Amino acid sequence: MVPMSEAADFQRAQPMVPRIAHVRRRRHDAPDVWTLELELTDGAHFDYAPGQFNMLTAFGVGEAAISVSGDPAAGPLIHTIRAVGPVSRALTQLGPGEPIGVRGPFGAGWPMAQAEGRDVVVVAGGLGLAPLRPALYRLLGERARYGKVTLLFGARRPEDILFRHEVESWRARFDIDVDVTVDHAGSDWRGHVGVVTTLISRLEIEPAKSIAMVCGPEVMMRFVALALMDKGIGEGAIYLSMERNMKCAIGHCGHCQLGPTFICRDGPVFTFARLRPLLTVKEL
Amino acid sequence: MENLERILSEHPFFAGLDESFVKLACGCAKNVRMEAGQFVFHEGEAADQFYLIREGRVALQISAPGRGASTFLTLGRGEVFGVNWLVPPYRWVYDAKALELTRAIAMDATCLRNKCEADHDLGYDIMKRLMPVLIERLHTTRLQFLDLYGSHV
Ligand SMILES: Cc1cc2nc3c(=O)[nH]c(=O)nc-3n(C[C@H](O)[C@H](O)[C@H](O)COP(=O)(O)OP(=O)(O)OC[C@H]3O[C@@H](n4cnc5c(N)ncnc54)[C@H](O)[C@@H]3O)c2cc1C
Ligand code: FES
C-alpha cells in the first residue's frame, strides 16, 4: 500500500504520466451510460474534491476528461461515463480486471467551503448529476454544516434517470428536498414533466442566503442560471461546471481555452458572473 | 361568494388584480375537485373552462397512434391550464388528467370572454397575466424540443 501523500506527490510531479488502475465493477446506469469502479494497482487511496475530474486512458485508444462521481469520503474511485465517441465508448466497454489509465485529480471543484452555513440548490441536467454526486455526498454526509439542501434534476425520459435508486432514497429523506422532472414521459409516469427550469420557478428559497451548483448541457445551464437569477440568487453565487475538449488538463496546451480562461486549470467550476460574458459569445 | 373571491384574489394568477375586477371575474368562477386519474377534458371537446389550480397536479397529454398517451407538461399549485378558452375555435388540443386529488377554480369561458369584451380594462389585465404564461410555455417547449440531455453531458 503506497501512502496517500506519496501517490499524490507522484501525480503532482509527473502530471502527464497516468497511474494504472483496474476496473473492479461496471454498472449499466442508463441506455448509453456506464459507471466504473476503479482501484489503483498500487493500492493507494484516491483523494479528490467534489467536482474534480480525471483524464482516463483507454489504452490504445486515447484519453478523455471524466468527472469523479463517487463519494470523496469513502469507497473506491468511481466514474460515470456516457459513450459518445471512440474514447468514451472504449472506456465504457472495459470489464472487471481490465486496466485503465488515470491522471488527476484536476481542476477546481464545487464551492463546498463557500456553501457552509448557506442554503444549497443543486440543479442537474442528464449526466450532469454525475459530477454533482460527490457534492451531494458531502452535503448529506456533513449535513449540519449546510442550511436547506435542494436537488432539482431534469432528465430526458424516466428511463434516463441516473442513479435512480439513490435519487429515490434521497427523496425519502427529510433533510433534502428532491424534485425530478423529465422532458418526455408516457402516461404511466406520475412525476413532473417539463424542463428543469420549471422546477426553479416553483422553488421556495431565501435567495440572499442561497448558493447554487449547476451541471448539465451548456444551454440548460445558461437558462438555469438565468432562472436562478430571476429567483434572486446573485450571479456570483451560481456555480456551473464547464466542459471543453481537453488534452493536457494542466493549462499547457490551450485546448480547453474559453476566452482568457483555461477550463482545466481555472475550472471546470466557475461562477456565472465569470462565465456569463464568455457563454454569450457564439464561437470561441 | 365571499370565500370564492378571497380564493381567487389569493391565487398567483389573479394576485394583485383590482378588487372590482376580482368581483367581476368571480361571477364566472366555481370551485371544482378532480380525483386522481380523472380526465378534466379531452382533445377535440369545446374549451368551455379555464382552470386555476389550488392544490394537486394535472398532466397535459397528447396521444399518438401506436405510442399511446405522452405527457408533455405537468402543472401544480398556483398554475393555470386550459388557455384555449381565449382563442377561436375554443377547442381543447390536448387531454388534461388529474394525477392526484386536485382542487381548482374553474372559470366559465363564455362568461369570462363576455366580461373581457364588455370591460376592456379587465380584458387587458387578464391578457397581461396570460401572456407571460404562454411565452414561458413556448420557451420551455422549445428547450424540450432541443432534446438536450440525450446527446450532451
Ligand atoms: C471537466 C470535464 C468533465 C467531464 N466529465 C464527464 C463525465 O463525468 N462523464 C462523461 O461521460 N463525460 C464527461 N466529460 C465529457 C467527455 O470528456 C467527452 O465526452 C469525451 O471527451 C468524449 O471523448 P470521445 O473520444 O469518446 O468522443 P469524441 O471523439 O471527442 O467525440 C465523438 C462525437 O461525440 C461528440 N461529443 C464529444 N463529447 C460529447 C459530449 N460530452 N456530449 C455529447 N457529444 C459529445 C463529438 O462532437 C463527436 O461528434 C467531461 C468533460 C470535461 C471537460
Ligand atoms: S487541456 Fe490543455 S490547457 Fe486545458
Coordinates of C-alpha atoms and ligand atoms in Angstrom, one line a residue:
Chain A
M1 CA 0.0 0.0 0.0
V2 CA 1.5 3.3 -1.1
P3 CA 0.9 6.1 1.4
M4 CA -1.7 8.6 0.1
S5 CA 0.7 11.6 0.1
E6 CA 3.3 9.7 -1.8
A7 CA 0.9 8.8 -4.6
A8 CA -0.4 12.4 -4.7
D9 CA 3.1 13.7 -4.8
F10 CA 3.9 11.5 -7.7
Q11 CA 0.9 12.8 -9.6
R12 CA 1.9 16.4 -8.9
A13 CA 5.5 15.8 -10.0
Q14 CA 4.5 13.9 -13.2
P15 CA 1.1 15.2 -14.2
M16 CA 1.3 13.7 -17.7
V17 CA 2.0 10.1 -16.6
P18 CA -1.1 8.1 -15.9
R19 CA -1.4 5.8 -12.9
I20 CA -2.7 2.4 -13.6
A21 CA -5.9 1.2 -12.2
H22 CA -8.1 -1.8 -12.7
V23 CA -11.9 -1.9 -13.2
R24 CA -13.4 -3.5 -10.2
R25 CA -17.0 -3.3 -11.3
R26 CA -19.0 -1.9 -14.2
R27 CA -22.7 -1.0 -13.9
H28 CA -25.1 0.0 -16.7
D29 CA -26.9 3.2 -15.5
A30 CA -28.9 4.5 -18.4
P31 CA -29.2 3.5 -22.1
D32 CA -25.7 4.7 -23.1
V33 CA -24.2 5.4 -19.6
W34 CA -22.0 3.1 -17.5
T35 CA -20.4 3.6 -14.1
L36 CA -17.0 2.1 -13.4
E37 CA -15.5 1.4 -10.0
L38 CA -11.7 1.6 -10.2
E39 CA -8.9 0.5 -8.0
L40 CA -5.3 1.8 -8.3
T41 CA -2.9 -1.1 -8.8
D42 CA -0.6 0.4 -6.2
G43 CA -3.4 0.2 -3.7
A44 CA -3.3 3.9 -2.9
H45 CA -6.4 5.7 -1.8
F46 CA -7.5 8.3 -4.4
D47 CA -8.0 11.6 -2.8
Y48 CA -10.1 14.3 -4.6
A49 CA -12.6 17.1 -4.0
P50 CA -16.2 17.1 -5.3
G51 CA -16.3 18.5 -8.8
Q52 CA -12.7 17.5 -9.8
F53 CA -12.1 15.3 -12.8
N54 CA -9.5 12.8 -14.1
M55 CA -8.1 12.1 -17.5
L56 CA -8.9 8.4 -18.1
T57 CA -7.0 6.4 -20.7
A58 CA -8.4 3.6 -22.7
F59 CA -5.1 2.1 -23.7
G60 CA -4.6 2.1 -27.4
V61 CA -7.5 4.4 -28.0
G62 CA -7.0 7.7 -26.1
E63 CA -7.7 9.9 -23.1
A64 CA -10.9 11.7 -22.0
A65 CA -11.7 14.1 -19.2
I66 CA -14.2 12.4 -16.9
S67 CA -15.5 13.8 -13.5
V68 CA -15.3 11.7 -10.4
S69 CA -18.8 10.6 -9.4
G70 CA -18.2 8.7 -6.2
D71 CA -18.0 9.6 -2.5
P72 CA -14.9 11.6 -1.7
A73 CA -15.1 10.5 1.9
A74 CA -15.1 6.8 1.2
G75 CA -15.1 3.9 -1.2
P76 CA -13.4 3.2 -4.5
L77 CA -12.8 5.7 -7.3
I78 CA -15.9 6.0 -9.3
H79 CA -16.6 7.5 -12.8
T80 CA -19.8 7.6 -14.8
I81 CA -19.3 7.8 -18.5
R82 CA -21.6 8.3 -21.5
A83 CA -20.4 6.6 -24.7
V84 CA -20.3 9.4 -27.3
G85 CA -17.1 8.7 -29.3
P86 CA -14.1 6.4 -29.6
V87 CA -12.6 7.0 -26.1
S88 CA -15.7 7.1 -24.1
R89 CA -17.0 4.1 -25.9
A90 CA -13.8 2.1 -25.2
L91 CA -13.9 3.2 -21.5
T92 CA -17.5 2.1 -21.0
Q93 CA -16.7 -1.3 -22.5
L94 CA -13.9 -2.1 -20.0
G95 CA -14.9 -5.0 -17.9
P96 CA -13.8 -6.2 -14.4
G97 CA -10.0 -6.7 -14.1
E98 CA -9.1 -4.7 -17.2
P99 CA -6.5 -1.9 -16.9
I100 CA -7.3 1.8 -17.3
G101 CA -5.0 4.9 -17.0
V102 CA -5.8 7.6 -14.5
R103 CA -4.3 11.1 -14.5
G104 CA -5.6 13.5 -11.9
P105 CA -7.4 14.8 -10.0
F106 CA -7.5 18.1 -11.9
G107 CA -9.3 21.3 -11.6
A108 CA -11.2 23.4 -9.0
G109 CA -14.3 21.6 -7.7
W110 CA -17.6 22.7 -6.3
P111 CA -17.5 25.6 -3.7
M112 CA -18.1 23.3 -0.6
A113 CA -16.5 25.8 1.8
Q114 CA -18.4 28.8 0.5
A115 CA -21.6 26.7 0.8
E116 CA -21.2 26.2 4.5
G117 CA -24.0 27.9 6.5
R118 CA -26.0 28.6 3.4
D119 CA -29.0 27.0 1.6
V120 CA -27.7 25.0 -1.3
V121 CA -29.7 24.5 -4.6
V122 CA -28.2 21.7 -6.7
V123 CA -29.5 21.6 -10.3
A124 CA -28.6 18.7 -12.5
G125 CA -29.4 18.0 -16.1
G126 CA -29.0 14.5 -17.5
L127 CA -25.5 13.2 -17.0
G128 CA -24.7 16.4 -15.1
L129 CA -25.8 14.6 -12.0
A130 CA -22.6 12.5 -12.1
P131 CA -20.2 15.4 -11.4
L132 CA -22.6 16.7 -8.7
R133 CA -22.9 13.4 -6.9
P134 CA -19.7 13.9 -4.8
A135 CA -21.0 17.3 -3.8
L136 CA -24.3 15.7 -2.7
Y137 CA -22.5 13.0 -0.7
R138 CA -20.6 15.8 1.0
L139 CA -23.7 17.9 1.7
L140 CA -25.5 14.9 3.1
G141 CA -22.5 13.5 4.9
E142 CA -21.8 16.7 6.7
R143 CA -25.5 17.8 6.8
A144 CA -25.3 20.1 9.8
R145 CA -22.8 22.4 8.1
Y146 CA -25.4 23.5 5.5
G147 CA -28.8 25.1 5.5
K148 CA -31.7 23.8 3.4
V149 CA -30.5 21.5 0.6
T150 CA -32.5 21.0 -2.6
L151 CA -31.8 18.8 -5.6
L152 CA -33.6 19.6 -8.8
F153 CA -32.9 17.0 -11.5
G154 CA -34.0 17.1 -15.1
A155 CA -33.7 14.0 -17.4
R156 CA -34.8 13.2 -20.9
R157 CA -37.1 10.4 -20.1
P158 CA -37.9 8.3 -17.0
E159 CA -35.5 5.5 -18.1
D160 CA -32.7 8.1 -18.4
I161 CA -32.8 9.0 -14.7
L162 CA -29.3 8.4 -13.4
F163 CA -28.6 6.7 -10.1
R164 CA -32.3 6.1 -9.8
H165 CA -32.4 4.1 -6.6
E166 CA -30.1 6.6 -4.9
V167 CA -32.3 9.6 -6.1
E168 CA -35.3 7.7 -4.7
S169 CA -33.5 7.2 -1.3
W170 CA -32.6 10.9 -1.2
R171 CA -36.2 11.8 -1.9
A172 CA -37.3 9.7 1.1
R173 CA -35.0 11.6 3.4
F174 CA -36.3 14.5 5.5
D175 CA -33.1 16.6 5.2
I176 CA -33.1 17.2 1.5
D177 CA -35.8 18.3 -0.9
V178 CA -35.6 16.4 -4.2
D179 CA -37.6 17.2 -7.3
V180 CA -37.2 15.3 -10.6
T181 CA -38.7 16.3 -13.9
V182 CA -38.5 14.6 -17.3
D183 CA -38.9 16.2 -20.8
H184 CA -40.9 13.3 -22.2
A185 CA -43.0 10.7 -20.5
G186 CA -45.6 8.1 -21.1
S187 CA -49.0 8.3 -19.3
D188 CA -47.7 5.9 -16.6
W189 CA -45.2 8.4 -15.3
R190 CA -46.6 10.2 -12.3
G191 CA -43.8 12.7 -11.7
H192 CA -43.2 16.1 -13.2
V193 CA -42.9 16.7 -16.9
G194 CA -41.3 19.8 -18.3
V195 CA -37.8 21.3 -18.5
V196 CA -35.8 21.7 -15.3
T197 CA -36.2 25.5 -15.3
T198 CA -39.9 24.9 -14.5
L199 CA -38.9 23.4 -11.1
I200 CA -36.9 26.6 -10.4
S201 CA -39.8 28.9 -10.8
R202 CA -41.7 26.8 -8.2
L203 CA -38.7 26.8 -5.7
E204 CA -39.2 28.3 -2.3
I205 CA -35.9 29.8 -1.2
E206 CA -34.2 32.6 0.6
P207 CA -32.1 33.9 -2.3
A208 CA -29.7 36.1 -0.2
K209 CA -28.5 33.0 1.8
S210 CA -28.5 30.6 -1.1
I211 CA -25.8 29.2 -3.3
A212 CA -26.4 27.1 -6.4
M213 CA -24.4 24.3 -8.1
V214 CA -25.4 23.5 -11.6
C215 CA -24.2 20.9 -14.1
G216 CA -25.7 19.8 -17.4
P217 CA -25.7 20.7 -21.1
E218 CA -24.4 24.2 -21.6
V219 CA -27.7 25.6 -23.0
M220 CA -29.5 24.1 -20.0
M221 CA -27.0 25.7 -17.6
R222 CA -27.4 29.1 -19.2
F223 CA -31.2 29.0 -18.8
V224 CA -31.0 27.5 -15.3
A225 CA -28.6 30.3 -14.2
L226 CA -31.0 32.9 -15.6
A227 CA -33.9 31.3 -13.8
L228 CA -32.0 31.2 -10.6
M229 CA -31.2 34.9 -11.0
D230 CA -34.9 35.6 -11.6
K231 CA -35.4 34.0 -8.2
G232 CA -32.9 36.5 -6.7
I233 CA -29.7 34.4 -6.4
G234 CA -26.8 36.6 -7.4
E235 CA -24.7 35.5 -10.4
G236 CA -21.6 35.3 -8.1
A237 CA -23.4 32.6 -6.0
I238 CA -24.3 30.4 -9.0
Y239 CA -21.6 27.9 -9.9
L240 CA -21.6 26.0 -13.2
S241 CA -19.3 23.1 -14.3
M242 CA -18.0 23.7 -17.8
E243 CA -16.9 21.3 -20.5
R244 CA -14.4 21.8 -23.2
N245 CA -12.2 19.4 -25.2
M246 CA -9.2 18.6 -23.0
K247 CA -5.7 17.3 -23.8
C248 CA -3.2 18.2 -21.2
A249 CA -5.5 19.1 -18.3
I250 CA -2.8 21.3 -16.7
G251 CA -3.1 24.6 -18.6
H252 CA -0.4 24.0 -21.1
C253 CA -1.9 23.0 -24.5
G254 CA -4.7 25.6 -24.8
H255 CA -7.3 23.0 -26.0
C256 CA -9.8 24.0 -23.3
Q257 CA -9.4 27.7 -23.5
L258 CA -12.6 29.8 -23.2
G259 CA -11.5 33.4 -23.8
P260 CA -8.8 34.2 -21.3
T261 CA -9.8 31.2 -19.1
F262 CA -8.5 27.6 -19.1
I263 CA -11.3 25.3 -18.1
C264 CA -8.9 22.6 -16.9
R265 CA -6.8 24.7 -14.7
D266 CA -9.1 27.6 -13.6
G267 CA -12.3 25.4 -13.6
P268 CA -14.2 23.4 -14.6
V269 CA -16.4 25.0 -11.9
F270 CA -16.9 28.8 -12.3
T271 CA -19.4 31.3 -11.2
F272 CA -22.0 32.5 -13.6
A273 CA -20.6 36.0 -13.1
R274 CA -17.3 34.9 -14.6
L275 CA -18.8 32.8 -17.3
R276 CA -21.7 35.0 -18.5
P277 CA -19.7 37.2 -20.9
L278 CA -18.0 34.1 -22.3
L279 CA -21.1 32.0 -22.7
T280 CA -22.9 34.6 -24.8
V281 CA -20.0 34.6 -27.4
K282 CA -21.3 32.4 -30.1
E283 CA -17.9 30.9 -31.2
L284 CA -14.6 30.9 -29.4
Chain B
M1 CA -69.2 34.1 -2.7
E2 CA -67.0 36.0 -0.2
N3 CA -64.9 32.9 0.1
L4 CA -64.5 32.4 -3.6
E5 CA -63.5 36.0 -4.0
R6 CA -60.7 35.5 -1.4
I7 CA -59.6 32.3 -3.0
L8 CA -59.5 33.9 -6.4
S9 CA -57.6 37.0 -5.3
E10 CA -55.1 34.8 -3.5
H11 CA -54.3 32.6 -6.5
P12 CA -51.0 33.7 -8.0
F13 CA -52.7 34.2 -11.4
F14 CA -55.0 36.8 -10.0
A15 CA -52.8 38.2 -7.3
G16 CA -52.9 42.0 -7.3
L17 CA -55.9 42.2 -9.6
D18 CA -58.1 45.2 -8.9
E19 CA -60.8 44.3 -6.3
S20 CA -63.6 45.3 -8.7
F21 CA -62.2 43.0 -11.4
V22 CA -62.0 40.2 -8.9
K23 CA -65.7 40.6 -8.2
L24 CA -66.4 40.6 -11.9
A25 CA -64.3 37.5 -12.6
C26 CA -65.8 35.8 -9.6
G27 CA -69.1 35.8 -11.3
C28 CA -67.7 33.3 -13.8
A29 CA -65.9 31.1 -11.2
K30 CA -66.7 27.9 -9.3
N31 CA -64.7 25.5 -7.1
V32 CA -64.1 22.1 -8.7
R33 CA -62.4 18.9 -7.5
M34 CA -60.9 16.2 -9.6
E35 CA -60.0 12.7 -8.4
A36 CA -56.6 11.1 -9.2
G37 CA -56.8 9.6 -12.7
Q38 CA -59.8 11.6 -13.7
F39 CA -59.7 13.4 -17.1
V40 CA -60.6 17.1 -16.8
F41 CA -61.1 17.3 -20.6
H42 CA -60.3 15.6 -23.8
E43 CA -58.7 16.8 -27.1
G44 CA -61.4 17.9 -29.5
E45 CA -64.0 18.9 -27.0
A46 CA -65.2 22.5 -26.6
A47 CA -62.9 24.6 -24.5
D48 CA -65.5 26.0 -22.2
Q49 CA -63.5 26.4 -19.0
F50 CA -60.3 27.9 -17.8
Y51 CA -58.7 26.3 -14.7
L52 CA -56.6 27.8 -11.8
I53 CA -55.0 25.0 -9.8
R54 CA -55.2 25.4 -6.0
E55 CA -53.9 22.0 -4.9
G56 CA -52.8 18.9 -6.7
R57 CA -51.3 18.1 -10.0
V58 CA -52.5 17.9 -13.6
A59 CA -50.9 16.3 -16.6
L60 CA -51.4 17.6 -20.2
Q61 CA -51.2 14.8 -22.7
I62 CA -51.3 14.1 -26.4
S63 CA -52.0 10.6 -27.8
A64 CA -50.2 9.4 -30.9
P65 CA -51.2 6.3 -32.9
G66 CA -49.1 3.3 -31.8
R67 CA -47.4 5.3 -29.0
G68 CA -50.2 5.8 -26.5
A69 CA -50.6 9.0 -24.5
S70 CA -47.5 11.0 -23.7
T71 CA -47.4 13.7 -21.1
F72 CA -45.8 16.9 -22.3
L73 CA -46.3 19.1 -19.2
T74 CA -47.4 18.7 -15.6
L75 CA -48.7 21.6 -13.6
G76 CA -49.3 22.2 -9.9
R77 CA -50.4 24.6 -7.2
G78 CA -50.6 28.2 -8.3
E79 CA -50.5 27.4 -12.0
V80 CA -53.2 27.6 -14.7
F81 CA -54.3 25.4 -17.6
G82 CA -56.9 25.3 -20.4
V83 CA -55.8 28.6 -22.1
N84 CA -57.7 27.6 -25.3
W85 CA -60.7 29.4 -23.8
L86 CA -59.3 32.6 -25.2
V87 CA -58.8 31.9 -28.9
P88 CA -61.3 30.6 -31.5
P89 CA -62.3 27.9 -32.2
Y90 CA -62.3 27.4 -28.4
R91 CA -61.4 23.7 -28.6
W92 CA -59.0 21.6 -26.5
V93 CA -56.0 20.4 -28.4
Y94 CA -54.8 18.0 -25.7
D95 CA -56.1 15.9 -22.8
A96 CA -55.9 17.1 -19.2
K97 CA -55.8 14.5 -16.5
A98 CA -55.5 14.9 -12.7
L99 CA -52.5 12.9 -11.4
E100 CA -53.7 13.2 -7.8
L101 CA -56.6 14.7 -6.0
T102 CA -56.8 18.2 -7.4
R103 CA -58.7 21.3 -6.3
A104 CA -59.1 24.1 -8.8
I105 CA -61.2 27.1 -9.7
A106 CA -63.0 26.6 -13.0
M107 CA -63.9 29.8 -14.8
D108 CA -66.7 29.6 -17.3
A109 CA -65.1 30.6 -20.6
T110 CA -68.1 32.2 -22.3
C111 CA -68.8 34.2 -19.2
L112 CA -65.2 35.3 -18.9
R113 CA -64.9 36.2 -22.6
N114 CA -68.1 38.3 -22.4
K115 CA -66.8 40.1 -19.3
C116 CA -63.5 40.8 -21.0
E117 CA -65.3 42.0 -24.1
A118 CA -67.6 44.3 -22.1
D119 CA -64.8 45.7 -19.9
H120 CA -61.6 46.0 -21.9
D121 CA -59.6 47.1 -18.8
L122 CA -60.4 43.7 -17.3
G123 CA -59.7 42.0 -20.6
Y124 CA -56.3 43.8 -20.9
D125 CA -55.4 42.9 -17.3
I126 CA -56.2 39.3 -17.9
M127 CA -54.3 39.3 -21.1
K128 CA -51.3 40.7 -19.4
R129 CA -51.4 37.8 -16.9
L130 CA -51.9 35.2 -19.6
M131 CA -49.3 36.3 -22.0
P132 CA -46.2 35.6 -19.7
V133 CA -47.6 32.1 -19.0
L134 CA -47.9 31.5 -22.8
I135 CA -44.5 32.9 -23.5
E136 CA -42.9 30.8 -20.7
R137 CA -44.6 27.7 -22.0
L138 CA -43.5 28.4 -25.6
H139 CA -39.9 28.9 -24.3
T140 CA -39.8 25.8 -22.2
T141 CA -41.4 23.8 -25.1
R142 CA -38.5 25.0 -27.3
L143 CA -36.0 23.7 -24.8
Q144 CA -37.8 20.4 -24.5
F145 CA -37.8 20.2 -28.3
L146 CA -34.0 20.7 -28.4
D147 CA -33.8 17.4 -26.5
L148 CA -30.6 18.5 -24.7
Y149 CA -29.8 15.7 -22.4
G150 CA -29.7 12.8 -24.9
S151 CA -26.6 13.8 -26.6
H152 CA -24.7 16.0 -24.2
V153 CA -23.4 15.8 -20.7
Ligands
LIG1 C1 -14.2 18.6 -16.9 C2 -14.9 17.6 -17.7 C3 -15.6 16.6 -17.1 C4 -16.3 15.7 -17.8 N1 -17.0 14.7 -17.2 C5 -17.6 13.7 -17.8 C6 -18.2 12.7 -17.2 O1 -18.3 12.6 -15.9 N2 -18.8 11.7 -17.9 C7 -18.8 11.8 -19.3 O2 -19.3 10.8 -19.9 N3 -18.2 12.7 -20.0 C8 -17.6 13.7 -19.3 N4 -17.0 14.7 -19.9 C9 -17.0 14.7 -21.4 C10 -16.0 13.8 -22.0 O3 -14.7 14.3 -21.7 C11 -16.2 13.8 -23.5 O4 -17.5 13.3 -23.8 C12 -15.2 12.9 -24.1 O5 -14.0 13.6 -24.2 C13 -15.6 12.4 -25.4 O6 -14.5 11.7 -26.0 P1 -14.6 10.7 -27.1 O7 -13.3 10.4 -27.7 O8 -15.4 9.5 -26.6 O9 -15.5 11.4 -28.2 P2 -15.1 12.4 -29.3 O10 -14.3 11.6 -30.4 O11 -14.4 13.5 -28.7 O12 -16.4 12.8 -29.9 C14 -17.3 11.9 -30.7 C15 -18.5 12.6 -31.0 O13 -19.2 12.9 -29.8 C16 -19.4 14.3 -29.7 N5 -19.2 14.6 -28.3 C17 -18.0 14.7 -27.6 N6 -18.2 15.0 -26.3 C18 -19.5 15.0 -26.2 C19 -20.4 15.1 -25.0 N7 -19.9 15.4 -23.8 N8 -21.7 15.1 -25.2 C20 -22.2 14.8 -26.5 N9 -21.5 14.6 -27.5 C21 -20.1 14.7 -27.4 C22 -18.4 14.9 -30.6 O14 -18.8 16.2 -31.0 C23 -18.3 14.0 -31.7 O15 -19.3 14.2 -32.6 C24 -16.3 15.7 -19.2 C25 -15.6 16.7 -19.9 C26 -14.9 17.6 -19.2 C27 -14.1 18.7 -19.9
FES2 S1 -6.5 20.9 -21.5 FE1 -4.6 21.8 -22.1 S2 -4.8 23.8 -21.4 FE2 -6.6 22.9 -20.7

